[in-house]
Tab-separated table of C-alpha atoms in Angstrom:
chain	number	residue	atom	x	y	z
A	26	MET	CA	-31.729	-17.992	2.007
A	27	SER	CA	-30.501	-18.221	5.542
A	28	ASP	CA	-31.806	-21.490	6.965
A	29	PRO	CA	-29.068	-24.127	7.420
A	30	VAL	CA	-30.611	-26.730	5.077
A	31	THR	CA	-30.982	-24.279	2.187
A	32	VAL	CA	-27.538	-22.746	2.698
A	33	ALA	CA	-25.949	-26.212	2.840
A	34	ALA	CA	-27.683	-27.204	-0.411
A	35	LEU	CA	-26.486	-23.997	-2.102
A	36	LEU	CA	-22.868	-24.254	-0.948
A	37	ARG	CA	-22.178	-27.997	-1.016
A	38	PRO	CA	-21.708	-28.053	-4.859
A	39	LEU	CA	-18.906	-25.477	-4.453
A	40	LEU	CA	-16.683	-27.874	-2.484
A	41	GLY	CA	-13.546	-28.694	-4.448
A	42	ARG	CA	-14.069	-25.803	-6.882
A	43	ARG	CA	-11.623	-22.971	-7.399
A	44	LEU	CA	-12.655	-19.421	-6.507
A	45	LEU	CA	-11.976	-17.467	-9.680
A	46	ALA	CA	-12.763	-13.966	-8.403
A	47	ALA	CA	-14.766	-11.877	-5.974
A	48	THR	CA	-16.821	-8.794	-6.770
A	49	GLU	CA	-17.891	-6.184	-4.254
A	50	ALA	CA	-20.478	-3.425	-3.983
A	51	ARG	CA	-18.789	-0.639	-2.019
A	52	HIS	CA	-20.037	2.724	-0.811
A	53	TRP	CA	-18.140	5.663	-2.287
A	54	PHE	CA	-18.419	9.218	-1.009
A	55	ASP	CA	-16.824	12.350	-2.530
A	56	GLU	CA	-15.441	10.228	-5.385
A	57	ARG	CA	-13.487	8.009	-2.960
A	58	PRO	CA	-14.253	4.538	-1.631
A	59	VAL	CA	-15.266	4.137	1.977
A	60	THR	CA	-12.403	1.872	2.993
A	61	GLY	CA	-12.476	-1.146	5.237
A	62	ILE	CA	-15.325	-3.412	6.087
A	63	SER	CA	-17.673	-0.487	6.867
A	64	GLY	CA	-17.818	0.464	3.172
A	65	LEU	CA	-18.707	-3.061	2.015
A	66	LEU	CA	-22.370	-3.440	1.069
A	67	HIS	CA	-22.578	-6.796	-0.749
A	68	PHE	CA	-20.172	-9.200	-2.389
A	69	TRP	CA	-20.212	-12.044	-4.891
A	70	LEU	CA	-18.022	-15.130	-5.054
A	71	HIS	CA	-17.348	-16.538	-8.516
A	72	PHE	CA	-16.441	-20.242	-8.490
A	73	GLU	CA	-15.409	-22.182	-11.579
A	74	GLY	CA	-18.390	-23.628	-13.442
A	75	MET	CA	-21.011	-22.214	-11.042
A	76	PRO	CA	-23.303	-19.179	-10.886
A	77	ALA	CA	-22.131	-16.258	-8.752
A	78	ILE	CA	-23.044	-16.450	-5.062
A	79	MET	CA	-24.190	-13.116	-3.644
A	80	ALA	CA	-23.750	-12.418	0.078
A	81	HIS	CA	-26.061	-9.939	1.741
A	82	GLY	CA	-26.161	-9.231	5.449
A	83	CYS	CA	-29.455	-8.442	7.142
A	84	GLY	CA	-29.223	-7.981	10.904
A	85	GLU	CA	-27.842	-11.299	12.128
A	86	LEU	CA	-28.757	-13.222	8.967
A	87	LEU	CA	-26.319	-14.038	6.200
A	88	MET	CA	-28.404	-14.225	3.043
A	89	LEU	CA	-26.797	-16.208	0.186
A	90	THR	CA	-28.300	-16.453	-3.287
A	91	GLU	CA	-27.244	-17.348	-6.813
A	92	GLU	CA	-27.264	-13.904	-8.361
A	93	GLU	CA	-25.041	-11.946	-10.726
A	94	PRO	CA	-23.613	-8.589	-9.616
A	95	TYR	CA	-25.854	-5.603	-10.175
A	96	PRO	CA	-24.574	-2.423	-11.862
A	97	SER	CA	-23.082	0.515	-9.972
A	98	TYR	CA	-25.520	3.318	-9.142
A	99	ASP	CA	-25.615	6.916	-7.945
A	100	MET	CA	-27.119	7.831	-4.556
A	101	GLN	CA	-27.041	11.598	-5.224
A	102	GLU	CA	-25.879	13.510	-2.115
A	103	HIS	CA	-25.177	10.221	-0.312
A	104	GLY	CA	-22.464	9.131	-2.752
A	105	GLN	CA	-22.385	6.107	-5.036
A	106	THR	CA	-22.454	2.358	-4.859
A	107	VAL	CA	-19.596	1.118	-7.024
A	108	VAL	CA	-19.601	-2.530	-8.091
A	109	GLY	CA	-16.358	-4.072	-9.270
A	110	PRO	CA	-13.564	-6.525	-8.522
A	111	VAL	CA	-12.250	-6.649	-4.969
A	112	HIS	CA	-8.748	-5.357	-4.449
A	113	PRO	CA	-6.270	-8.271	-4.689
A	114	THR	CA	-4.937	-7.543	-1.184
A	115	ASP	CA	-8.411	-7.590	0.432
A	116	LEU	CA	-9.257	-10.814	2.252
A	117	LEU	CA	-11.709	-11.816	-0.478
A	118	GLY	CA	-9.086	-11.070	-3.114
A	119	GLU	CA	-6.414	-13.086	-1.330
A	120	VAL	CA	-8.407	-16.325	-1.571
A	121	ALA	CA	-8.949	-16.017	-5.333
A	122	GLY	CA	-7.325	-18.944	-7.103
A	123	GLN	CA	-7.708	-21.321	-4.144
A	124	ARG	CA	-9.993	-24.355	-4.034
A	125	LEU	CA	-12.781	-24.431	-1.477
A	126	VAL	CA	-12.085	-27.438	0.750
A	127	ASP	CA	-15.035	-27.145	3.154
A	128	VAL	CA	-17.630	-24.742	4.533
A	129	GLY	CA	-18.573	-24.426	8.172
A	130	LEU	CA	-22.051	-23.124	8.939
A	131	ILE	CA	-22.365	-20.662	11.798
A	132	GLN	CA	-25.500	-19.976	13.825
A	133	GLY	CA	-26.161	-16.269	14.189
A	134	HIS	CA	-27.414	-14.466	17.278
A	135	SER	CA	-31.022	-15.569	16.846
A	136	THR	CA	-33.604	-17.708	18.604
A	137	ILE	CA	-34.462	-19.568	15.389
A	138	PRO	CA	-32.033	-21.810	13.467
A	139	THR	CA	-30.534	-19.489	10.892
A	140	VAL	CA	-27.141	-19.055	9.313
A	141	GLY	CA	-25.451	-15.902	10.509
A	142	GLY	CA	-22.137	-16.733	8.919
A	143	VAL	CA	-19.879	-19.210	7.208
A	144	LEU	CA	-16.325	-20.333	7.734
A	145	LEU	CA	-14.828	-20.843	4.271
A	146	HIS	CA	-11.941	-23.308	4.411
A	147	PHE	CA	-9.784	-22.835	1.317
A	148	GLU	CA	-6.560	-24.671	0.496
A	149	ARG	CA	-4.357	-22.214	2.404
A	150	THR	CA	-6.782	-19.929	4.219
A	151	GLU	CA	-9.823	-19.999	6.480
A	152	LEU	CA	-12.102	-17.011	6.116
A	153	LEU	CA	-14.893	-16.099	8.529
A	154	ILE	CA	-17.794	-14.226	6.955
A	155	ALA	CA	-20.722	-13.242	9.161
A	156	THR	CA	-23.110	-10.413	9.832
A	157	LEU	CA	-23.916	-8.907	13.226
A	158	ALA	CA	-26.272	-5.963	13.730
A	159	ASP	CA	-26.087	-5.164	9.992
A	160	GLU	CA	-22.280	-5.042	10.108
A	161	TRP	CA	-19.989	-7.397	8.217
A	162	VAL	CA	-17.475	-9.612	9.954
A	163	CYS	CA	-14.843	-10.620	7.399
A	164	GLN	CA	-11.576	-11.873	8.839
A	165	PRO	CA	-9.332	-14.893	8.926
A	166	GLY	CA	-11.127	-17.707	10.804
A	167	PRO	CA	-12.037	-19.295	13.170
A	168	ILE	CA	-14.607	-17.454	15.308
A	169	PRO	CA	-12.707	-15.174	17.707
A	170	ASP	CA	-13.435	-15.451	21.432
A	171	GLN	CA	-15.052	-12.002	21.608
A	172	LEU	CA	-17.721	-13.072	19.052
A	173	ARG	CA	-18.543	-16.508	20.510
A	174	GLN	CA	-21.510	-15.121	22.453
A	175	TYR	CA	-23.038	-14.066	19.104
A	176	LEU	CA	-21.814	-16.738	16.686
A	177	SER	CA	-21.696	-20.499	17.265
A	178	PHE	CA	-20.328	-23.184	14.991
A	179	ILE	CA	-22.963	-25.605	13.595
A	180	GLY	CA	-20.717	-27.957	11.609
A	181	TRP	CA	-18.790	-28.605	8.399
A	182	LEU	CA	-20.639	-29.410	5.167
A	183	SER	CA	-18.337	-32.379	4.600
A	184	SER	CA	-19.368	-33.875	7.933
A	185	PRO	CA	-21.725	-36.884	7.685
A	186	ALA	CA	-23.656	-35.435	10.630
A	187	LEU	CA	-24.497	-32.288	8.645
A	188	THR	CA	-26.667	-33.492	5.796
A	189	THR	CA	-29.826	-32.016	4.371
A	190	GLU	CA	-31.668	-35.163	5.443
A	191	GLY	CA	-30.413	-34.858	9.014
A	192	GLN	CA	-31.292	-31.195	9.551
């Protein structure tokens, strides 16, 4: 799901809920993780009382679905995909335990209205998650100046102007 109406409907019930944990699928090679954002394949956010939300980047589209983490798997000579909890000091790990206050939808670099990213506003942290050219952007928000030509802010889910009826 990457159209704004569908993404808003999926994420709006998460507002006010606490993020319990985050799970990642990370590329490992030679029995070691590929560190940094380049090794991140997919991730899941686990909010209290809700199904896991899986994030998958595809070009300039951020695909979000309710889906449980898949198991780790071997890629033979190309390494492994290891699925497990994010490291507590990773950005996704640092927001665990915080309530989600609001979500900003971000238009990706596309000619059709799609969601290329989200700005997650937690109690103490804003986190920008987007995908550009099949690469993750995961950093403290808001959108940095150097990415504004590719990512544009649509609006906050809590805003009366951003409703599923008004899209």
